[in-house]
Amino acid sequence: MKSIEGAIREFLLQLPTARKIRELKTGDSLFQRGLLDSMGVIRTVAFCEETFGIEIRDEEVIPENFESVRALSRLIKRAQSRSG
Amino acid sequence: MPTVPSFLTATASRHGARPALIMDDRVLTYAELDASANRVANSLIRHGVRGGDRVALWMPKSLEAIISIWGVLKAGAAFVPVDPAAPVARLATIARDCEIRALVSALDRADDLRQAFGTSAPMRTVLYAGDGPNPPPAASWSSQRWNEVEAESAQQPPLHSDDAGLAAVQYTSGSGGTPKGVAISHRTFAGQAEWTVTSLGLSSEDRIPGYTPLSGAMSTFEIFAGVLAGATVYPVPPRLAPFPAAVAKSWSDQRITVLYVVPSVLQMLLNRGNLGALDFSALRIIVAGGEHLPAQRLGEMMRLLPRVRFIIAYARTEAKLRTLHEVKFPPEDIDTRTIGKTAADNGLLVLGEDEKPVADGAIGELWVTGSCLMLGYYGLPEMTAEVIRTIRLGPSESVPACRTGDLVRRHASGRLELIGRADEQIKVRGYRVETAEIESALCRHPAVHAAVVLAVPDPETGNRLKAVVVLKDGSDGGEQTLRNHCATELPPYMVPETIEFRASLPLMSNGKVDRRSLRES
């Protein structure tokens, strides 16, 4: 089974904004790498909710939680612990 | 009509101490905006920019980007805003198409510029905003840093007074396979701004968010109407913009009074904005324009914000009339398809294919007349002549009119009801997209034999792009490879989200691709 971080990374790297990015470290700033536009955020939320069977609250869709692969993975674990 | 820079000069002398722009805790008063714009203008003039020249902008939304637009206009030149998320190859296409004399960009893009332009750049000078080390010297242009601009004189250069002169070239997706530039005069921007300020009752008490991309036609609301009214504009920082709840909270904190956005942004706010928990008591008007807003979603918004006036706007990049139609509360039978009122000097015609008015109750194409018309497509007189034509209104009266490609029904009451498009043009998140341009990009990939691009409905964003591709025999082009290829030529919103591979495309009896059957499959 893929790790949460691995699955997120794979998803982010196929976004249209990822064209020049070959490698994404867990701590890299997704904003500075230009990965997240408004569509990217919407699709990332939908991907995480579907893949991990969680619900991300509106007030959690904020820059801090989408700063990096690591921050996203923490957000998912928090949501998992709520539902589990 | 005045030229556009006179708006800023006039507001700066009337409300010099009032805030013009507030972004990330930086406040720029009207006096400061005016002085900074003069410095940019003086720098451009000193580096050879003359009246009528084109100056492109390719940088994220920032105070420097907005100052630069005013600086370009004060230098007597026309601004050419390019999507900051677009690849540098698209900037290069546009820069060469309208032969820009100068470029304003961000320092961290210097390497991209050198790679894309090499030794054959049309521009003679590049102005860089942002911090960082000096860019290495480029072969064919001189570079200025923002701190050098700040050392320029704040004295206003002599303003040009020709209101028919070129003020901007706004590029839009082109059905011929490459983007086309819409040339707009000062008179057109000025007329649109004056109508917007009067009809919405904008004043120096208003607080307006700057959410729309500067490269889009709608940003003229926050740039020109905002300054004419003396309002305070809050450009949304690019880092915040993708996050609906964070954007909504900032607008609540800023006590925003007038919001002008595309419907897909309203849908994003409804879906994810956490609006019910926020205070919008200062908000008096929401204007939605640029694409169709489903009545049901507007109804939800109206019930959530019962004290706000909701107005549907209609405009074209080529005809900046900005009609306004107020939707009445209670939202029972919500009408989001009426083309509303426009300025007195703009007219609306519904014509058949014979270019004569249609009968009451019939559907025809919407044509627009008046000061809102573009000058033409930049450098494309033949394409312009297909779109702007002389229409006979009576035995001795004829006017230039611009066709919109939008189909409307003219009711006996005079009401004009928007029905749809006469062509394959679609809207994706408020952006206008010619599917043919994406199809051309796909077909430039060596593995692709044929491609069709379609819009399929999407609950979150309104529309999403799907490509159906036929590969050449023996070719191996995966979905991700083709998406990456598109992303090197097209802005992200034009890159298909899904690509389906087929052995052949279904054809209709006339030999054209059967898009309907592809859409329904």
Coordinates of C-alpha atoms in Angstrom, one line a residue:
Chain A
M1 CA 0.0 0.0 0.0
K2 CA 1.2 3.5 -0.8
S3 CA 2.0 5.9 2.0
I4 CA -0.2 9.0 2.4
E5 CA 2.7 11.2 1.4
G6 CA 3.5 9.1 -1.7
A7 CA -0.1 9.2 -2.9
I8 CA -0.4 13.0 -2.5
R9 CA 2.9 13.5 -4.2
E10 CA 1.9 11.3 -7.2
F11 CA -1.4 13.2 -7.4
L12 CA 0.2 16.7 -7.3
L13 CA 2.8 15.8 -9.9
Q14 CA 0.1 15.1 -12.5
L15 CA -1.6 18.6 -12.2
P16 CA -1.3 20.9 -15.2
T17 CA 0.8 23.3 -13.1
A18 CA 3.4 20.6 -12.4
R19 CA 4.9 20.6 -15.9
K20 CA 8.4 21.5 -15.0
I21 CA 8.6 19.7 -11.7
R22 CA 10.3 16.3 -11.6
E23 CA 10.7 15.8 -7.9
L24 CA 8.8 17.0 -4.9
K25 CA 10.2 16.7 -1.4
T26 CA 7.8 16.4 1.5
G27 CA 8.8 19.8 2.9
D28 CA 8.9 21.7 -0.4
S29 CA 6.6 24.8 -0.6
L30 CA 3.7 23.9 -3.0
F31 CA 3.0 27.6 -3.4
Q32 CA 6.6 28.5 -4.3
R33 CA 6.8 25.6 -6.8
G34 CA 3.7 27.1 -8.4
L35 CA 1.7 23.9 -8.0
L36 CA -1.5 25.2 -6.4
D37 CA -3.9 27.4 -8.3
S38 CA -7.6 27.5 -7.4
M39 CA -8.4 24.4 -9.5
G40 CA -5.4 22.6 -8.0
V41 CA -6.8 23.2 -4.5
I42 CA -10.3 22.1 -5.4
R43 CA -9.0 18.9 -7.1
T44 CA -6.6 18.2 -4.2
V45 CA -9.4 18.4 -1.7
A46 CA -11.6 16.1 -3.8
F47 CA -8.7 13.7 -4.3
C48 CA -7.9 13.5 -0.5
E49 CA -11.6 13.1 0.4
E50 CA -12.1 10.2 -2.0
T51 CA -8.8 8.4 -1.6
F52 CA -8.7 8.5 2.2
G53 CA -12.4 8.4 2.9
I54 CA -12.3 11.6 4.9
E55 CA -14.1 14.9 5.1
I56 CA -12.0 18.1 5.0
R57 CA -13.8 21.0 6.6
D58 CA -14.2 24.4 4.7
E59 CA -12.2 26.2 7.4
E60 CA -9.3 23.7 6.9
V61 CA -8.9 24.6 3.2
I62 CA -6.4 27.4 4.1
P63 CA -2.8 28.1 2.9
E64 CA -1.2 26.7 6.1
N65 CA -2.6 23.2 5.5
F66 CA -1.5 23.2 1.9
E67 CA 2.0 24.5 2.5
S68 CA 3.7 21.2 1.6
V69 CA 3.1 17.5 1.1
R70 CA 3.9 17.1 4.8
A71 CA 1.3 19.7 5.9
L72 CA -1.3 18.0 3.7
S73 CA -0.5 14.6 5.1
R74 CA -1.0 16.0 8.7
L75 CA -4.3 17.4 7.6
I76 CA -5.4 14.0 6.3
K77 CA -4.3 12.3 9.5
R78 CA -6.2 14.8 11.6
A79 CA -9.4 14.2 9.5
Q80 CA -8.9 10.4 9.8
S81 CA -8.6 10.5 13.6
R82 CA -11.9 12.5 13.6
S83 CA -13.8 10.0 11.7
G84 CA -12.1 6.9 13.2
Chain B
M1 CA -14.0 61.3 -23.6
P2 CA -11.0 61.6 -21.4
T3 CA -7.9 59.3 -21.7
V4 CA -7.7 56.7 -18.9
P5 CA -4.6 58.1 -17.0
S6 CA -6.6 61.3 -16.3
F7 CA -8.8 59.2 -13.9
L8 CA -5.9 58.6 -11.7
T9 CA -4.6 62.2 -11.9
A10 CA -8.0 63.5 -11.0
T11 CA -8.7 61.1 -8.1
A12 CA -5.2 61.7 -6.7
S13 CA -5.8 65.4 -6.6
R14 CA -9.2 65.0 -5.0
H15 CA -8.6 62.1 -2.6
G16 CA -4.8 62.0 -2.4
A17 CA -4.6 60.8 1.2
R18 CA -7.2 58.0 0.8
P19 CA -6.1 54.4 0.3
A20 CA -6.1 53.3 -3.3
L21 CA -4.7 49.8 -2.9
I22 CA -4.2 47.6 0.2
M23 CA -2.5 44.2 -0.1
D24 CA -0.6 42.2 2.5
D25 CA -0.7 45.1 5.0
R26 CA 0.9 47.4 2.4
V27 CA -1.2 50.6 1.9
L28 CA -0.8 52.8 -1.1
T29 CA -2.7 56.1 -1.1
Y30 CA -3.9 57.7 -4.3
A31 CA -1.1 60.3 -4.1
E32 CA 1.4 57.5 -3.8
L33 CA -0.1 55.4 -6.6
D34 CA 0.0 58.4 -8.8
A35 CA 3.6 59.3 -8.0
S36 CA 4.7 55.6 -8.4
A37 CA 2.9 55.4 -11.8
N38 CA 4.8 58.6 -12.9
R39 CA 8.1 57.0 -11.9
V40 CA 7.4 53.9 -14.0
A41 CA 6.3 56.1 -16.9
N42 CA 9.4 58.2 -16.7
S43 CA 11.6 55.1 -16.6
L44 CA 9.8 53.6 -19.6
I45 CA 10.1 56.9 -21.5
R46 CA 13.8 57.1 -20.7
H47 CA 14.3 53.6 -22.1
G48 CA 12.7 54.5 -25.4
V49 CA 9.0 53.7 -24.9
R50 CA 6.9 56.1 -27.1
G51 CA 3.3 56.8 -27.5
G52 CA 1.4 53.9 -29.1
D53 CA 4.2 51.3 -28.1
R54 CA 3.1 48.1 -26.5
V55 CA 4.4 47.1 -23.0
A56 CA 3.7 43.6 -21.8
L57 CA 3.2 42.5 -18.1
W58 CA 4.0 38.9 -17.1
M59 CA 4.1 38.7 -13.3
P60 CA 1.9 37.7 -10.4
K61 CA -0.7 40.1 -9.1
S62 CA 1.0 42.7 -6.9
L63 CA 1.0 46.4 -6.2
E64 CA 3.9 46.7 -8.6
A65 CA 1.8 45.1 -11.4
I66 CA -1.0 47.5 -10.9
I67 CA 1.4 50.5 -10.6
S68 CA 3.0 49.4 -13.8
I69 CA -0.3 49.3 -15.7
W70 CA -0.8 53.0 -14.8
G71 CA 2.8 53.8 -15.6
V72 CA 2.5 52.3 -19.1
L73 CA -0.6 54.3 -19.7
K74 CA 0.9 57.5 -18.4
A75 CA 3.9 56.9 -20.8
G76 CA 1.3 57.0 -23.6
A77 CA 1.8 53.3 -24.3
A78 CA -0.6 50.3 -24.3
F79 CA -0.4 47.6 -21.7
V80 CA -0.5 43.9 -22.7
P81 CA -1.3 41.8 -19.7
V82 CA -0.2 38.2 -20.0
D83 CA -1.5 35.4 -17.7
P84 CA 1.3 35.1 -15.0
A85 CA 0.6 31.3 -14.9
A86 CA 1.0 30.9 -18.7
P87 CA 4.3 29.3 -19.9
V88 CA 7.0 31.7 -21.1
A89 CA 6.4 30.3 -24.6
R90 CA 3.0 31.9 -24.7
L91 CA 4.4 35.2 -23.5
A92 CA 7.0 34.9 -26.4
T93 CA 4.2 34.3 -28.9
I94 CA 2.2 37.3 -27.7
A95 CA 5.3 39.5 -27.3
R96 CA 6.3 38.9 -31.0
D97 CA 2.7 39.1 -32.2
C98 CA 2.3 42.7 -31.0
E99 CA 6.0 43.6 -31.0
I100 CA 6.3 44.8 -27.5
R101 CA 8.8 47.6 -26.8
A102 CA 9.2 46.8 -23.1
L103 CA 8.2 44.1 -20.6
V104 CA 7.5 44.3 -16.9
S105 CA 8.1 41.1 -15.0
A106 CA 9.3 39.6 -11.8
L107 CA 13.0 39.0 -11.0
D108 CA 12.6 35.2 -10.4
R109 CA 11.4 34.9 -14.1
A110 CA 14.7 36.4 -15.6
D111 CA 16.1 32.9 -16.4
D112 CA 12.9 31.9 -18.2
L113 CA 13.0 35.1 -20.3
R114 CA 16.6 34.5 -21.4
Q115 CA 15.8 31.0 -22.4
A116 CA 12.7 31.9 -24.3
F117 CA 13.9 35.0 -26.1
G118 CA 17.6 34.4 -26.5
T119 CA 19.1 37.0 -28.8
S120 CA 15.9 37.8 -30.7
A121 CA 13.6 39.6 -28.3
P122 CA 11.2 42.2 -29.5
M123 CA 11.6 44.2 -26.3
R124 CA 14.4 46.6 -25.7
T125 CA 14.0 46.8 -21.9
V126 CA 12.7 44.7 -19.1
L127 CA 11.6 46.1 -15.8
Y128 CA 11.9 43.7 -12.9
A129 CA 9.8 43.8 -9.7
G130 CA 10.8 41.7 -6.6
D131 CA 13.9 41.0 -4.6
G132 CA 16.9 39.0 -5.4
P133 CA 20.4 39.3 -7.0
N134 CA 20.8 41.2 -10.2
P135 CA 19.8 39.2 -13.3
P136 CA 22.8 38.3 -15.6
P137 CA 23.0 40.7 -18.6
A138 CA 20.8 39.7 -21.5
A139 CA 22.0 39.9 -25.1
S140 CA 19.2 42.0 -26.6
W141 CA 17.6 44.1 -23.8
S142 CA 18.5 46.3 -20.9
S143 CA 17.3 45.4 -17.4
Q144 CA 16.0 47.8 -14.7
R145 CA 15.4 46.9 -11.1
W146 CA 12.4 48.3 -9.2
N147 CA 14.7 50.3 -6.9
E148 CA 16.0 52.1 -10.0
V149 CA 12.5 52.9 -11.0
E150 CA 11.9 54.3 -7.5
A151 CA 14.8 56.8 -8.1
E152 CA 13.0 58.3 -11.1
S153 CA 11.2 61.6 -11.0
A154 CA 7.7 61.5 -9.7
Q155 CA 6.7 64.4 -12.0
Q156 CA 4.0 63.5 -14.4
P157 CA 5.1 63.2 -18.0
P158 CA 2.9 65.1 -20.5
L159 CA -0.2 62.9 -21.0
H160 CA -1.4 62.0 -24.5
S161 CA -4.9 63.3 -25.2
D162 CA -6.1 61.2 -28.1
D163 CA -9.0 59.2 -26.7
A164 CA -9.1 57.0 -29.8
G165 CA -5.5 55.9 -29.1
L166 CA -4.5 52.4 -28.2
A167 CA -4.7 51.7 -24.4
A168 CA -4.3 47.9 -24.2
V169 CA -4.1 44.7 -26.2
Q170 CA -5.9 41.9 -24.3
Y171 CA -5.1 38.4 -25.6
T172 CA -7.8 35.8 -25.8
S173 CA -8.0 32.3 -27.0
G174 CA -8.0 32.1 -30.8
S175 CA -10.0 29.7 -32.9
G176 CA -7.3 29.8 -35.5
G177 CA -4.9 27.9 -33.1
T178 CA -3.0 30.9 -31.6
P179 CA -4.1 33.6 -29.2
K180 CA -5.4 36.8 -30.8
G181 CA -5.0 40.3 -29.4
V182 CA -8.0 42.5 -28.8
A183 CA -7.0 46.2 -29.3
I184 CA -8.8 48.6 -27.0
S185 CA -8.8 52.4 -27.0
H186 CA -8.8 54.8 -24.1
R187 CA -12.4 55.9 -25.1
T188 CA -13.7 52.3 -24.7
F189 CA -12.2 51.8 -21.2
A190 CA -13.3 55.3 -20.1
G191 CA -16.8 54.8 -21.3
Q192 CA -17.1 51.4 -19.6
A193 CA -15.7 52.8 -16.3
E194 CA -18.0 55.8 -16.3
W195 CA -21.0 53.6 -16.9
T196 CA -20.0 51.2 -14.2
V197 CA -19.4 53.8 -11.6
T198 CA -22.7 55.6 -12.4
S199 CA -24.9 52.5 -12.7
L200 CA -23.6 50.8 -9.5
G201 CA -23.3 54.1 -7.6
L202 CA -19.6 53.5 -6.8
S203 CA -17.9 56.1 -4.6
S204 CA -14.8 56.7 -2.5
E205 CA -16.6 54.9 0.4
D206 CA -16.5 51.6 -1.5
R207 CA -14.1 48.8 -0.8
I208 CA -13.6 46.4 -3.7
P209 CA -11.6 43.2 -3.8
G210 CA -9.2 42.6 -6.7
Y211 CA -9.7 38.9 -7.4
T212 CA -9.9 38.6 -11.2
P213 CA -6.6 38.1 -13.0
L214 CA -5.1 41.2 -14.5
S215 CA -4.8 39.4 -17.8
G216 CA -8.5 39.0 -18.0
A217 CA -11.0 41.5 -19.4
M218 CA -12.9 41.8 -16.1
S219 CA -10.0 43.3 -14.2
T220 CA -10.9 46.7 -15.8
F221 CA -13.6 46.8 -13.0
E222 CA -11.1 47.0 -10.2
I223 CA -8.4 48.9 -12.1
F224 CA -10.4 51.6 -13.9
A225 CA -13.8 51.9 -12.3
G226 CA -12.2 51.6 -8.9
V227 CA -9.9 54.5 -9.5
L228 CA -12.5 56.6 -11.2
A229 CA -14.7 56.2 -8.1
G230 CA -11.8 56.8 -5.7
A231 CA -12.6 53.5 -4.0
T232 CA -10.2 51.3 -2.1
V233 CA -9.1 48.1 -4.0
Y234 CA -7.8 45.1 -2.0
P235 CA -5.9 42.9 -4.6
V236 CA -6.1 39.3 -3.3
P237 CA -2.6 38.0 -2.7
P238 CA -1.8 35.1 -5.1
R239 CA -0.9 32.9 -2.1
L240 CA -4.4 33.3 -0.7
A241 CA -6.4 33.3 -3.9
P242 CA -6.9 29.5 -4.3
F243 CA -8.4 29.1 -0.9
P244 CA -12.2 29.9 -0.8
A245 CA -12.6 30.1 3.0
A246 CA -9.4 32.2 3.4
V247 CA -10.5 34.6 0.6
A248 CA -14.1 34.9 2.1
K249 CA -12.7 35.6 5.5
S250 CA -10.4 38.3 4.2
W251 CA -13.3 40.0 2.4
S252 CA -15.4 39.8 5.6
D253 CA -12.5 41.4 7.6
Q254 CA -12.0 44.1 5.0
R255 CA -15.7 44.9 5.1
I256 CA -16.0 44.6 1.3
T257 CA -18.9 46.6 -0.2
V258 CA -19.0 45.6 -3.9
L259 CA -17.9 42.2 -5.3
Y260 CA -17.5 41.6 -9.1
V261 CA -16.5 38.0 -9.9
V262 CA -17.1 35.2 -12.3
P263 CA -19.9 32.7 -11.4
S264 CA -17.4 29.9 -10.9
V265 CA -15.8 31.9 -8.1
L266 CA -19.3 32.3 -6.5
Q267 CA -19.8 28.6 -6.8
M268 CA -16.4 28.0 -5.2
L269 CA -17.4 30.3 -2.3
L270 CA -20.7 28.6 -1.9
N271 CA -19.2 25.1 -1.9
R272 CA -16.1 25.8 0.3
G273 CA -16.2 29.4 1.5
N274 CA -17.8 28.8 4.9
L275 CA -19.9 31.9 4.2
G276 CA -22.6 31.2 6.8
A277 CA -20.1 31.8 9.6
L278 CA -18.9 35.2 8.3
D279 CA -20.1 38.8 8.6
F280 CA -20.9 40.4 5.3
S281 CA -23.0 43.2 6.6
A282 CA -21.0 45.8 4.6
L283 CA -21.6 44.0 1.3
R284 CA -24.2 45.8 -0.8
I285 CA -23.7 44.5 -4.4
I286 CA -22.5 41.3 -6.0
V287 CA -22.0 41.4 -9.7
A288 CA -21.5 38.1 -11.5
G289 CA -20.4 38.1 -15.1
G290 CA -18.2 36.3 -17.7
E291 CA -20.1 33.0 -17.9
H292 CA -23.5 31.6 -17.1
L293 CA -24.6 31.4 -13.5
P294 CA -27.0 28.5 -12.8
A295 CA -30.2 30.0 -11.3
Q296 CA -30.2 27.4 -8.5
R297 CA -26.8 28.4 -7.3
L298 CA -27.7 32.1 -7.4
G299 CA -30.8 31.3 -5.4
E300 CA -28.7 29.7 -2.7
M301 CA -26.4 32.7 -2.6
M302 CA -29.4 35.1 -2.4
R303 CA -30.9 33.2 0.6
L304 CA -27.5 33.3 2.3
L305 CA -27.0 37.0 1.8
P306 CA -30.6 38.4 1.7
R307 CA -29.6 42.1 2.0
V308 CA -27.2 42.1 -1.0
R309 CA -28.3 43.2 -4.5
F310 CA -27.4 40.6 -7.1
I311 CA -26.6 41.8 -10.6
I312 CA -25.8 39.7 -13.7
A313 CA -23.4 41.4 -16.1
Y314 CA -22.8 40.7 -19.8
A315 CA -19.7 41.8 -21.7
R316 CA -17.3 40.7 -24.4
T317 CA -13.6 41.3 -24.6
E318 CA -14.3 42.8 -28.1
A319 CA -17.2 44.9 -27.0
K320 CA -16.8 46.3 -23.5
L321 CA -20.4 47.3 -22.9
R322 CA -21.0 45.6 -19.5
T323 CA -24.8 45.3 -19.5
L324 CA -26.3 45.0 -16.0
H325 CA -29.4 43.1 -15.0
E326 CA -30.6 43.1 -11.4
V327 CA -32.1 39.8 -10.2
K328 CA -35.1 40.4 -7.9
F329 CA -35.6 38.8 -4.5
P330 CA -37.4 36.6 -3.4
P331 CA -35.6 34.1 -5.7
E332 CA -38.5 32.1 -7.0
D333 CA -38.2 32.2 -10.7
I334 CA -34.7 33.4 -11.0
D335 CA -33.8 34.9 -14.3
T336 CA -30.0 34.8 -14.9
R337 CA -30.3 34.9 -18.7
T338 CA -31.6 38.5 -19.4
I339 CA -29.1 40.9 -21.1
G340 CA -29.6 44.0 -19.0
K341 CA -29.2 47.7 -19.4
T342 CA -26.1 49.3 -20.9
A343 CA -24.7 52.9 -21.3
A344 CA -26.8 55.2 -23.5
D345 CA -24.2 55.3 -26.3
N346 CA -24.1 51.5 -26.7
G347 CA -26.7 49.6 -28.6
L348 CA -27.8 46.0 -28.9
L349 CA -29.0 44.4 -32.1
V350 CA -30.4 40.9 -32.7
L351 CA -29.6 39.9 -36.3
G352 CA -30.2 36.9 -38.4
E353 CA -27.6 35.4 -40.8
D354 CA -28.7 37.9 -43.4
E355 CA -27.5 40.6 -40.9
K356 CA -31.0 42.0 -40.7
P357 CA -33.1 42.2 -37.4
V358 CA -35.0 39.1 -36.5
A359 CA -38.7 39.1 -35.7
D360 CA -40.1 39.2 -32.2
G361 CA -39.7 35.9 -30.4
A362 CA -37.0 34.6 -32.8
I363 CA -33.5 33.7 -32.0
G364 CA -30.6 35.6 -33.6
E365 CA -27.0 36.6 -33.0
L366 CA -26.3 39.5 -30.6
W367 CA -24.5 42.4 -32.2
V368 CA -23.2 45.5 -30.3
T369 CA -22.8 49.1 -31.4
G370 CA -21.3 52.2 -29.8
S371 CA -18.1 53.4 -28.0
C372 CA -17.6 50.0 -26.4
L373 CA -16.3 48.4 -29.7
M374 CA -12.7 47.3 -29.9
L375 CA -10.4 48.9 -32.4
G376 CA -9.8 45.5 -33.9
Y377 CA -7.8 42.3 -33.6
Y378 CA -4.2 43.4 -33.4
G379 CA -2.5 43.0 -36.8
L380 CA -5.4 41.0 -38.2
P381 CA -7.5 43.3 -40.4
E382 CA -9.2 40.4 -42.2
M383 CA -10.4 38.7 -39.0
T384 CA -11.5 42.1 -37.7
A385 CA -13.6 42.7 -40.8
E386 CA -15.4 39.4 -40.2
V387 CA -16.4 40.6 -36.7
I388 CA -16.9 44.4 -37.0
R389 CA -19.3 45.1 -39.9
T390 CA -21.4 48.0 -41.1
I391 CA -25.0 47.3 -40.4
R392 CA -27.8 49.1 -42.1
L393 CA -30.4 50.3 -39.6
G394 CA -32.6 52.2 -42.0
P395 CA -32.6 53.7 -45.5
S396 CA -30.0 56.3 -44.7
E397 CA -28.6 55.1 -41.4
S398 CA -25.8 52.5 -40.9
V399 CA -23.5 51.9 -38.0
P400 CA -20.4 49.8 -37.2
A401 CA -21.4 46.8 -35.1
C402 CA -19.5 43.9 -33.5
R403 CA -20.8 40.4 -33.6
T404 CA -20.6 38.6 -30.3
G405 CA -21.2 34.9 -31.3
D406 CA -23.8 34.8 -28.6
L407 CA -27.3 33.6 -29.6
V408 CA -30.3 35.5 -28.0
R409 CA -34.0 35.5 -28.2
R410 CA -35.7 38.9 -28.7
H411 CA -39.0 38.8 -26.9
A412 CA -41.9 41.1 -27.9
S413 CA -41.5 43.0 -24.6
G414 CA -38.0 44.0 -25.8
R415 CA -36.3 41.6 -23.3
L416 CA -33.2 39.9 -24.7
E417 CA -32.6 36.4 -23.4
L418 CA -29.2 34.7 -23.7
I419 CA -29.5 31.3 -25.3
G420 CA -26.0 30.0 -25.9
R421 CA -23.1 30.2 -28.4
A422 CA -23.2 30.1 -32.1
D423 CA -19.7 28.4 -32.2
E424 CA -17.5 26.1 -30.2
Q425 CA -16.3 28.8 -27.8
I426 CA -16.6 27.7 -24.1
K427 CA -16.0 29.1 -20.7
V428 CA -13.7 27.4 -18.2
R429 CA -13.7 29.0 -14.7
G430 CA -14.6 32.3 -16.4
Y431 CA -11.9 32.1 -19.0
R432 CA -12.9 32.1 -22.6
V433 CA -11.5 29.1 -24.4
E434 CA -11.5 28.2 -28.1
T435 CA -11.3 24.4 -28.2
A436 CA -9.6 24.7 -31.6
E437 CA -6.6 26.3 -29.9
I438 CA -6.1 23.3 -27.6
E439 CA -6.8 20.9 -30.4
S440 CA -4.0 22.6 -32.5
A441 CA -1.6 22.4 -29.5
L442 CA -2.4 18.7 -29.1
C443 CA -1.9 18.0 -32.8
R444 CA 1.6 19.7 -32.7
H445 CA 2.7 16.7 -30.6
P446 CA 4.4 14.1 -32.9
A447 CA 2.4 11.2 -31.6
V448 CA -1.1 12.8 -32.2
H449 CA -3.0 12.1 -35.3
A450 CA -6.3 13.9 -34.4
A451 CA -7.8 15.5 -31.3
V452 CA -11.1 17.0 -30.2
V453 CA -11.5 19.0 -27.0
L454 CA -14.9 19.2 -25.2
A455 CA -16.3 20.9 -22.1
V456 CA -18.0 18.5 -19.7
P457 CA -20.1 19.7 -16.8
D458 CA -18.3 19.7 -13.4
P459 CA -20.1 20.3 -10.0
E460 CA -17.2 22.2 -8.5
T461 CA -15.9 24.4 -11.4
G462 CA -18.8 24.6 -13.9
N463 CA -16.9 23.0 -16.7
R464 CA -13.9 20.8 -17.1
L465 CA -11.9 20.1 -20.3
K466 CA -11.8 16.6 -21.8
A467 CA -9.7 15.7 -24.9
V468 CA -10.4 12.8 -27.1
V469 CA -7.2 11.8 -29.0
V470 CA -6.4 9.5 -31.8
L471 CA -2.7 8.5 -31.8
K472 CA -0.6 7.9 -35.0
D473 CA -0.1 4.3 -35.8
G474 CA 2.6 2.8 -33.5
S475 CA 2.9 6.0 -31.5
D476 CA 3.1 5.9 -27.8
G477 CA 1.8 9.1 -26.1
G478 CA 0.5 8.7 -22.6
E479 CA -2.0 11.0 -21.0
Q480 CA 0.6 12.7 -18.8
T481 CA 3.0 13.2 -21.7
L482 CA 0.3 15.0 -23.7
R483 CA -0.8 17.1 -20.7
N484 CA 2.8 18.2 -20.1
H485 CA 3.1 19.0 -23.8
C486 CA 0.0 21.2 -23.6
A487 CA 1.3 22.9 -20.5
T488 CA 4.4 24.1 -22.3
E489 CA 2.3 26.0 -24.8
L490 CA -1.0 26.8 -22.9
P491 CA -2.0 28.4 -19.6
P492 CA -3.0 25.8 -17.0
Y493 CA -6.8 26.5 -17.4
M494 CA -6.5 25.4 -21.0
V495 CA -4.8 22.0 -20.3
P496 CA -7.3 19.2 -20.6
E497 CA -7.9 17.5 -17.2
T498 CA -8.7 14.1 -18.8
I499 CA -7.5 12.6 -22.1
E500 CA -9.3 9.7 -23.6
F501 CA -7.7 7.6 -26.4
R502 CA -9.7 6.2 -29.3
A503 CA -8.9 4.4 -32.5
S504 CA -11.0 6.9 -34.5
L505 CA -13.3 9.9 -34.1
P506 CA -17.0 9.6 -34.8
L507 CA -18.0 11.6 -37.9
M508 CA -21.3 13.2 -38.9
S509 CA -22.7 12.8 -42.5
N510 CA -21.1 16.1 -43.5
G511 CA -17.7 14.7 -42.5
K512 CA -17.3 16.9 -39.4
V513 CA -16.5 15.4 -36.0
D514 CA -19.7 14.5 -34.1
R515 CA -19.0 16.4 -30.9
R516 CA -22.4 15.7 -29.4
S517 CA -21.9 11.9 -29.4
L518 CA -18.4 12.4 -27.8
R519 CA -19.9 14.6 -25.1
E520 CA -22.6 12.2 -24.3
S521 CA -20.3 9.1 -24.2

